[in-house]
Short mmCIF file of C-alpha atoms in Angstrom, two decimals:
data_model
loop_
_atom_site.label_atom_id
_atom_site.label_comp_id
_atom_site.label_asym_id
_atom_site.label_seq_id
_atom_site.Cartn_x
_atom_site.Cartn_y
_atom_site.Cartn_z
CA MET A 119 141.08 -186.20 -125.19
CA LEU A 120 143.98 -185.40 -127.49
CA SER A 121 143.11 -185.77 -131.15
CA ILE A 122 144.16 -188.59 -133.42
CA GLY A 123 147.12 -187.56 -135.57
CA THR A 124 148.72 -185.31 -132.94
CA PRO A 125 152.10 -186.04 -131.33
CA ALA A 126 151.86 -187.81 -127.98
CA PRO A 127 153.21 -185.72 -125.06
CA ASP A 128 156.47 -186.93 -123.62
CA PHE A 129 156.61 -188.46 -120.15
CA ASN A 130 159.24 -189.62 -117.70
CA LEU A 131 157.65 -191.60 -114.87
CA TYR A 132 158.64 -194.17 -112.30
CA SER A 133 157.01 -197.60 -112.35
CA THR A 134 158.88 -198.94 -109.35
CA PRO A 135 161.40 -197.18 -107.06
CA ASP A 136 164.25 -198.20 -109.37
CA GLN A 137 162.64 -198.14 -112.83
CA GLN A 138 161.67 -195.16 -115.00
CA TYR A 139 160.09 -195.01 -118.45
CA THR A 140 159.95 -192.29 -121.08
CA LEU A 141 157.98 -192.17 -124.32
CA GLN A 142 161.28 -192.53 -126.23
CA ASP A 143 161.84 -195.92 -124.60
CA PHE A 144 159.04 -197.22 -126.84
CA GLN A 145 160.20 -195.66 -130.11
CA GLY A 146 159.65 -198.04 -133.04
CA LYS A 147 156.89 -199.88 -131.20
CA ASN A 148 153.19 -199.23 -130.94
CA LEU A 149 152.39 -198.16 -127.39
CA ILE A 150 149.09 -198.53 -125.55
CA VAL A 151 148.78 -195.96 -122.77
CA ALA A 152 145.97 -196.90 -120.39
CA PHE A 153 145.07 -194.19 -117.89
CA TYR A 154 142.97 -195.52 -115.00
CA PRO A 155 141.65 -194.11 -111.71
CA ALA A 156 143.39 -196.13 -108.98
CA ASP A 157 145.27 -199.26 -107.97
CA TRP A 158 143.36 -201.70 -105.72
CA SER A 159 139.92 -200.82 -107.10
CA PRO A 160 137.77 -203.61 -108.60
CA VAL A 161 137.20 -202.35 -112.14
CA CYS A 162 140.82 -201.24 -112.56
CA GLY A 163 141.98 -204.65 -111.35
CA ASP A 164 139.83 -206.45 -113.94
CA GLN A 165 141.04 -204.08 -116.66
CA MET A 166 144.72 -204.54 -115.84
CA SER A 167 144.31 -208.32 -115.48
CA LEU A 168 142.72 -208.51 -118.91
CA TYR A 169 145.57 -206.54 -120.48
CA ASN A 170 148.03 -208.77 -118.66
CA GLU A 171 146.48 -211.82 -120.32
CA MET A 172 146.67 -210.08 -123.67
CA LEU A 173 150.38 -209.25 -123.67
CA GLN A 174 151.10 -212.00 -126.18
CA LEU A 175 148.44 -210.66 -128.55
CA PHE A 176 149.84 -207.13 -128.16
CA ARG A 177 153.38 -208.35 -128.86
CA LYS A 178 152.18 -209.95 -132.11
CA GLN A 179 151.20 -206.43 -133.17
CA ASN A 180 154.60 -204.96 -132.19
CA ALA A 181 152.96 -203.26 -129.24
CA ALA A 182 153.78 -202.59 -125.60
CA ILE A 183 151.45 -201.33 -122.90
CA VAL A 184 151.78 -199.09 -119.86
CA GLY A 185 149.16 -198.23 -117.26
CA VAL A 186 149.14 -194.76 -115.73
CA SER A 187 147.46 -193.58 -112.53
CA VAL A 188 148.22 -191.02 -109.83
CA ASP A 189 149.25 -193.74 -107.35
CA SER A 190 152.85 -193.70 -106.12
CA LYS A 191 155.67 -195.94 -107.37
CA TRP A 192 155.53 -197.82 -104.04
CA CYS A 193 151.85 -198.47 -104.47
CA HIS A 194 152.38 -199.59 -108.09
CA GLN A 195 155.16 -201.93 -107.05
CA ALA A 196 152.91 -203.67 -104.51
CA TYR A 197 149.92 -203.75 -106.85
CA THR A 198 151.95 -205.11 -109.78
CA GLN A 199 153.24 -207.91 -107.57
CA ALA A 200 149.83 -208.68 -106.08
CA ARG A 201 148.17 -208.88 -109.50
CA ASN A 202 151.12 -210.62 -111.11
CA LEU A 203 151.26 -207.99 -113.85
CA HIS A 204 154.01 -208.21 -116.47
CA PHE A 205 153.81 -204.68 -117.81
CA PRO A 206 154.69 -201.37 -116.10
CA LEU A 207 152.26 -199.17 -114.20
CA LEU A 208 153.55 -195.61 -114.23
CA ALA A 209 153.24 -193.29 -111.24
CA ASP A 210 151.86 -189.90 -112.30
CA PHE A 211 152.32 -188.87 -108.71
CA GLU A 212 154.54 -185.82 -108.45
CA PRO A 213 153.41 -183.35 -109.57
CA LYS A 214 150.13 -185.19 -109.29
CA GLY A 215 148.48 -185.92 -112.62
CA ALA A 216 150.90 -183.83 -114.71
CA VAL A 217 151.10 -186.42 -117.51
CA ALA A 218 147.38 -187.17 -117.38
CA LYS A 219 146.73 -183.43 -117.74
CA ALA A 220 149.04 -183.26 -120.76
CA TYR A 221 147.08 -186.15 -122.30
CA GLU A 222 143.74 -184.50 -121.33
CA ALA A 223 142.97 -187.57 -119.25
CA TYR A 224 142.75 -185.99 -115.79
CA ASP A 225 139.57 -185.71 -113.76
CA ASP A 226 139.97 -182.46 -111.79
CA LYS A 227 136.87 -183.10 -109.70
CA GLU A 228 138.01 -186.53 -108.46
CA GLY A 229 141.73 -185.76 -108.48
CA GLN A 230 142.51 -188.91 -110.46
CA CYS A 231 142.91 -190.10 -114.05
CA HIS A 232 139.96 -190.75 -116.30
CA ARG A 233 139.67 -194.27 -117.69
CA ALA A 234 141.22 -193.24 -121.00
CA LEU A 235 143.08 -195.21 -123.66
CA TYR A 236 145.54 -194.08 -126.32
CA VAL A 237 147.33 -196.11 -128.99
CA ILE A 238 150.51 -194.33 -130.12
CA ASP A 239 152.48 -195.48 -133.15
CA GLY A 240 156.24 -196.06 -133.30
CA ASN A 241 156.80 -192.42 -134.33
CA GLY A 242 155.01 -191.05 -131.29
CA ILE A 243 151.77 -190.09 -133.09
CA ILE A 244 148.38 -190.80 -131.51
CA ARG A 245 146.45 -193.19 -133.77
CA TRP A 246 143.46 -194.17 -131.59
CA ASN A 247 141.80 -192.93 -128.43
CA PHE A 248 138.91 -193.95 -126.23
CA LEU A 249 137.31 -192.63 -123.07
CA SER A 250 135.38 -195.10 -120.94
CA PRO A 251 133.00 -194.33 -118.06
CA PRO A 252 134.85 -194.73 -114.71
CA ALA A 253 132.93 -197.85 -113.67
CA VAL A 254 133.21 -199.65 -117.01
CA ASN A 255 136.18 -201.74 -118.06
CA PRO A 256 136.60 -200.78 -121.73
CA GLY A 257 137.93 -204.22 -122.68
CA ALA A 258 140.45 -204.51 -125.46
CA ASP A 259 138.63 -205.22 -128.72
CA GLY A 260 139.07 -201.59 -129.81
CA ILE A 261 142.78 -201.69 -128.98
CA LEU A 262 143.31 -204.83 -131.05
CA ASP A 263 141.42 -203.38 -134.00
CA ALA A 264 143.50 -200.20 -133.81
CA LEU A 265 146.80 -202.09 -133.62
CA GLU A 266 145.87 -204.24 -136.60
CA LYS A 267 144.96 -201.17 -138.64
CA ILE A 268 148.23 -199.45 -137.71
CA GLN A 269 150.21 -202.52 -138.71
CA ALA A 270 148.31 -202.68 -142.00
CA LYS A 271 148.93 -198.92 -142.42
CA LYS A 272 145.19 -198.30 -142.63
CA ILE A 273 145.19 -195.55 -139.99
CA MET B 450 126.60 -203.08 -128.60
CA ALA B 451 129.38 -205.68 -128.82
CA LYS B 452 128.66 -208.58 -131.18
CA LEU B 453 129.70 -212.18 -130.78
CA THR B 454 132.63 -213.02 -133.05
CA PRO B 455 132.69 -215.69 -134.38
CA PRO B 456 129.04 -216.72 -134.17
CA PRO B 457 128.21 -220.13 -132.69
CA GLY B 458 129.56 -222.97 -134.79
CA PRO B 459 130.76 -226.55 -134.75
CA GLN B 460 133.81 -225.53 -132.68
CA ASP B 461 131.54 -224.78 -129.71
CA HIS B 462 130.29 -226.97 -126.89
CA ALA B 463 126.52 -226.58 -126.94
CA ARG B 464 123.52 -227.85 -125.03
CA GLY B 465 120.12 -227.68 -126.68
CA LYS B 466 119.13 -227.85 -130.29
CA GLU B 467 120.59 -225.81 -133.10
CA GLY B 468 117.83 -223.47 -134.24
CA ALA B 469 116.45 -222.93 -130.73
CA PRO B 470 114.80 -219.50 -130.51
CA VAL B 471 117.37 -218.24 -127.98
CA THR B 472 121.12 -218.92 -127.89
CA LEU B 473 122.95 -217.97 -124.70
CA VAL B 474 126.75 -217.91 -124.88
CA GLU B 475 128.83 -217.61 -121.72
CA TYR B 476 132.51 -216.65 -121.64
CA GLY B 477 133.69 -218.07 -118.35
CA ASP B 478 136.71 -218.79 -116.19
CA PHE B 479 136.41 -221.99 -114.15
CA GLN B 480 138.20 -220.42 -111.18
CA CYS B 481 136.39 -217.09 -111.23
CA PRO B 482 134.10 -216.84 -108.18
CA HIS B 483 131.54 -214.80 -110.13
CA CYS B 484 131.33 -217.57 -112.75
CA GLY B 485 130.91 -220.06 -109.91
CA LYS B 486 128.04 -217.96 -108.60
CA ALA B 487 126.43 -217.74 -112.04
CA PHE B 488 126.69 -221.52 -112.61
CA PRO B 489 123.57 -222.62 -110.64
CA ALA B 490 121.57 -219.72 -112.10
CA VAL B 491 122.44 -220.76 -115.64
CA GLU B 492 121.68 -224.41 -114.84
CA ASP B 493 118.21 -223.45 -113.58
CA ILE B 494 117.61 -221.40 -116.71
CA VAL B 495 118.69 -224.26 -118.97
CA LYS B 496 116.22 -226.58 -117.20
CA LYS B 497 113.36 -224.08 -117.15
CA MET B 498 113.67 -223.03 -120.79
CA GLY B 499 114.16 -226.56 -122.10
CA PRO B 500 114.00 -226.69 -125.90
CA GLY B 501 113.61 -222.92 -126.07
CA LEU B 502 117.30 -222.41 -125.27
CA ARG B 503 120.68 -223.38 -126.64
CA PHE B 504 123.54 -222.80 -124.20
CA ILE B 505 127.19 -222.51 -125.24
CA PHE B 506 130.23 -222.20 -122.95
CA ARG B 507 133.44 -220.58 -124.20
CA HIS B 508 136.66 -220.32 -122.21
CA PHE B 509 138.01 -217.00 -120.95
CA PRO B 510 140.64 -217.98 -118.36
CA LEU B 511 142.48 -215.16 -116.58
CA SER B 512 145.50 -217.32 -115.91
CA GLU B 513 147.67 -214.79 -114.10
CA SER B 514 144.93 -214.24 -111.52
CA HIS B 515 143.63 -217.81 -111.44
CA ALA B 516 146.39 -220.39 -111.76
CA MET B 517 143.99 -223.33 -112.25
CA ALA B 518 141.69 -221.61 -114.74
CA LYS B 519 143.53 -222.73 -117.86
CA PRO B 520 144.32 -226.29 -116.70
CA ALA B 521 140.62 -226.63 -115.85
CA ALA B 522 139.61 -225.34 -119.28
CA ILE B 523 141.99 -227.80 -120.94
CA ALA B 524 140.62 -230.60 -118.75
CA ALA B 525 137.08 -229.76 -119.88
CA GLU B 526 138.22 -229.86 -123.52
CA ALA B 527 139.90 -233.22 -122.89
CA ALA B 528 136.69 -234.55 -121.37
CA GLY B 529 134.92 -233.24 -124.46
CA ARG B 530 137.01 -235.62 -126.56
CA GLN B 531 135.32 -238.42 -124.65
CA GLY B 532 131.90 -236.81 -125.06
CA LYS B 533 131.79 -235.53 -121.47
CA PHE B 534 132.52 -231.82 -121.70
CA TRP B 535 129.41 -230.85 -119.73
CA GLU B 536 129.97 -233.45 -117.02
CA MET B 537 133.48 -232.01 -116.53
CA HIS B 538 132.17 -228.42 -116.69
CA HIS B 539 129.68 -229.23 -113.92
CA GLY B 540 132.24 -231.14 -111.85
CA ILE B 541 134.72 -228.28 -111.99
CA PHE B 542 132.22 -225.62 -110.96
CA GLN B 543 130.86 -227.85 -108.18
CA ASN B 544 134.41 -228.22 -106.83
CA GLN B 545 135.64 -224.72 -107.65
CA ALA B 546 136.85 -223.96 -104.14
CA MET B 547 139.34 -226.84 -104.17
CA LEU B 548 140.64 -226.88 -107.74
CA SER B 549 143.98 -228.59 -108.29
CA VAL B 550 145.45 -231.00 -110.81
CA GLU B 551 144.57 -233.83 -108.41
CA ALA B 552 141.00 -232.56 -108.18
CA LEU B 553 140.70 -232.47 -111.98
CA PHE B 554 141.79 -236.11 -112.16
CA ALA B 555 139.38 -237.01 -109.37
CA ILE B 556 136.53 -235.36 -111.27
CA ALA B 557 137.65 -237.13 -114.46
CA GLN B 558 137.51 -240.44 -112.63
CA HIS B 559 134.17 -239.62 -111.02
CA ILE B 560 132.52 -238.89 -114.37
CA GLY B 561 133.90 -242.09 -115.84
CA LEU B 562 136.60 -240.86 -118.22
CA ASP B 563 139.28 -243.16 -119.57
CA LEU B 564 142.03 -241.71 -117.37
CA GLU B 565 144.90 -242.81 -119.59
CA GLN B 566 143.36 -241.06 -122.58
CA PHE B 567 142.55 -238.03 -120.41
CA ARG B 568 146.17 -237.89 -119.24
CA ASN B 569 147.37 -237.92 -122.86
CA ASP B 570 144.79 -235.46 -124.11
CA ILE B 571 145.52 -232.74 -121.55
CA GLN B 572 149.09 -232.64 -122.89
CA ASP B 573 147.93 -232.14 -126.47
CA THR B 574 148.73 -228.53 -127.42
CA ALA B 575 145.70 -228.50 -129.72
CA LEU B 576 143.49 -228.24 -126.65
CA GLU B 577 145.42 -225.25 -125.31
CA ASP B 578 145.12 -223.69 -128.77
CA LYS B 579 141.34 -224.19 -128.60
CA VAL B 580 141.20 -222.47 -125.19
CA ASP B 581 143.38 -219.60 -126.49
CA ALA B 582 141.14 -219.25 -129.55
CA ASP B 583 138.10 -218.97 -127.29
CA PHE B 584 139.90 -216.29 -125.25
CA GLU B 585 140.82 -214.29 -128.34
CA SER B 586 137.29 -214.55 -129.71
CA GLY B 587 136.08 -213.19 -126.36
CA VAL B 588 138.43 -210.21 -126.57
CA ARG B 589 137.26 -209.48 -130.11
CA SER B 590 133.65 -209.78 -128.98
CA GLY B 591 134.16 -207.16 -126.27
CA VAL B 592 134.42 -209.43 -123.23
CA ASN B 593 135.82 -207.30 -120.39
CA GLY B 594 135.27 -209.61 -117.44
CA THR B 595 133.85 -212.95 -116.46
CA PRO B 596 131.24 -214.18 -116.73
CA SER B 597 130.18 -212.38 -119.92
CA PHE B 598 126.99 -213.43 -121.66
CA PHE B 599 125.76 -212.99 -125.22
CA ILE B 600 122.10 -213.44 -126.08
CA ASN B 601 121.46 -214.24 -129.72
CA GLY B 602 124.85 -212.78 -130.57
CA HIS B 603 124.55 -209.53 -128.62
CA LYS B 604 126.42 -208.75 -125.42
CA TYR B 605 124.27 -208.79 -122.30
CA ASN B 606 125.36 -206.12 -119.84
CA GLY B 607 122.94 -206.80 -116.98
CA SER B 608 123.29 -208.72 -113.77
CA TYR B 609 123.93 -212.46 -113.96
CA ASP B 610 121.44 -213.50 -111.32
CA GLU B 611 118.74 -215.90 -112.53
CA GLU B 612 115.89 -213.40 -112.47
CA SER B 613 117.69 -210.74 -114.51
CA LEU B 614 119.09 -213.19 -117.03
CA MET B 615 115.75 -214.95 -117.44
CA ALA B 616 113.97 -211.64 -118.03
CA SER B 617 116.36 -210.86 -120.88
CA LEU B 618 116.07 -214.35 -122.38
CA THR B 619 112.28 -214.47 -122.49
CA PHE B 620 111.60 -211.25 -124.37
#
């Protein structure tokens, strides 16, 4: 994983066929980037649903969240609607996994993203990272702790 | 290992005596099918362990996935104001497949609640705040799905069938 204190790599990815996001779009906010293996898989669904429930808590910490997988924008659009998600899932689809590779969150063997989390501050610097085993939903206690420390300028 | 935060206290709904050798805390969602499956297993364990166990239920509704999860949690809290949290908890899980506002009122009537008071209480934002506080405490305790169990304050990561849970409770 990329080290804490290093600048987060830029990205420019589609979430739906008519919506794109770049890292600059989140300037001034803390950003949680949650890489995950695949839409429509049970653990990923639980993980994204939990984050969806936590949006209010993230907003209190001046934070936004994006999910990133190698699924296409069409797949993300359907999955976001099916799960009633209120945050963007970004399609690291073409070239496949390019952003995940830049974030050292790509599993070459499986051809998909690792279950990896980054918290990036409003200046684009990585302040927290975590790698979870593929079958384990990492939860969000670590994310909340990191956001609180960033807000309190303790990390 | 994730630790329960905050520890059990007067804010919790508990069965069994304070000071029991084992305290089992469940974070559950009334509309989650896995929680519904765990419900009879936990009930059997509560009966079998008797005074050796204190059982606490905290709310962890995933509202965007389960539209009735939060209303059900609030209904249970409202029943708690009339001293019938556990009767409502049981009634909801026993009718999980057909949860609706009407069903919650039917359960409330069946367990003998004062329906006028129940109707008023479910609109009290303090009850929603209590449910939200349970949810946040779950996040901070490392809950990453439902049901999640804590045994004497430590997260239990095994299966939630009766045999596995019992083996971990009777160390």
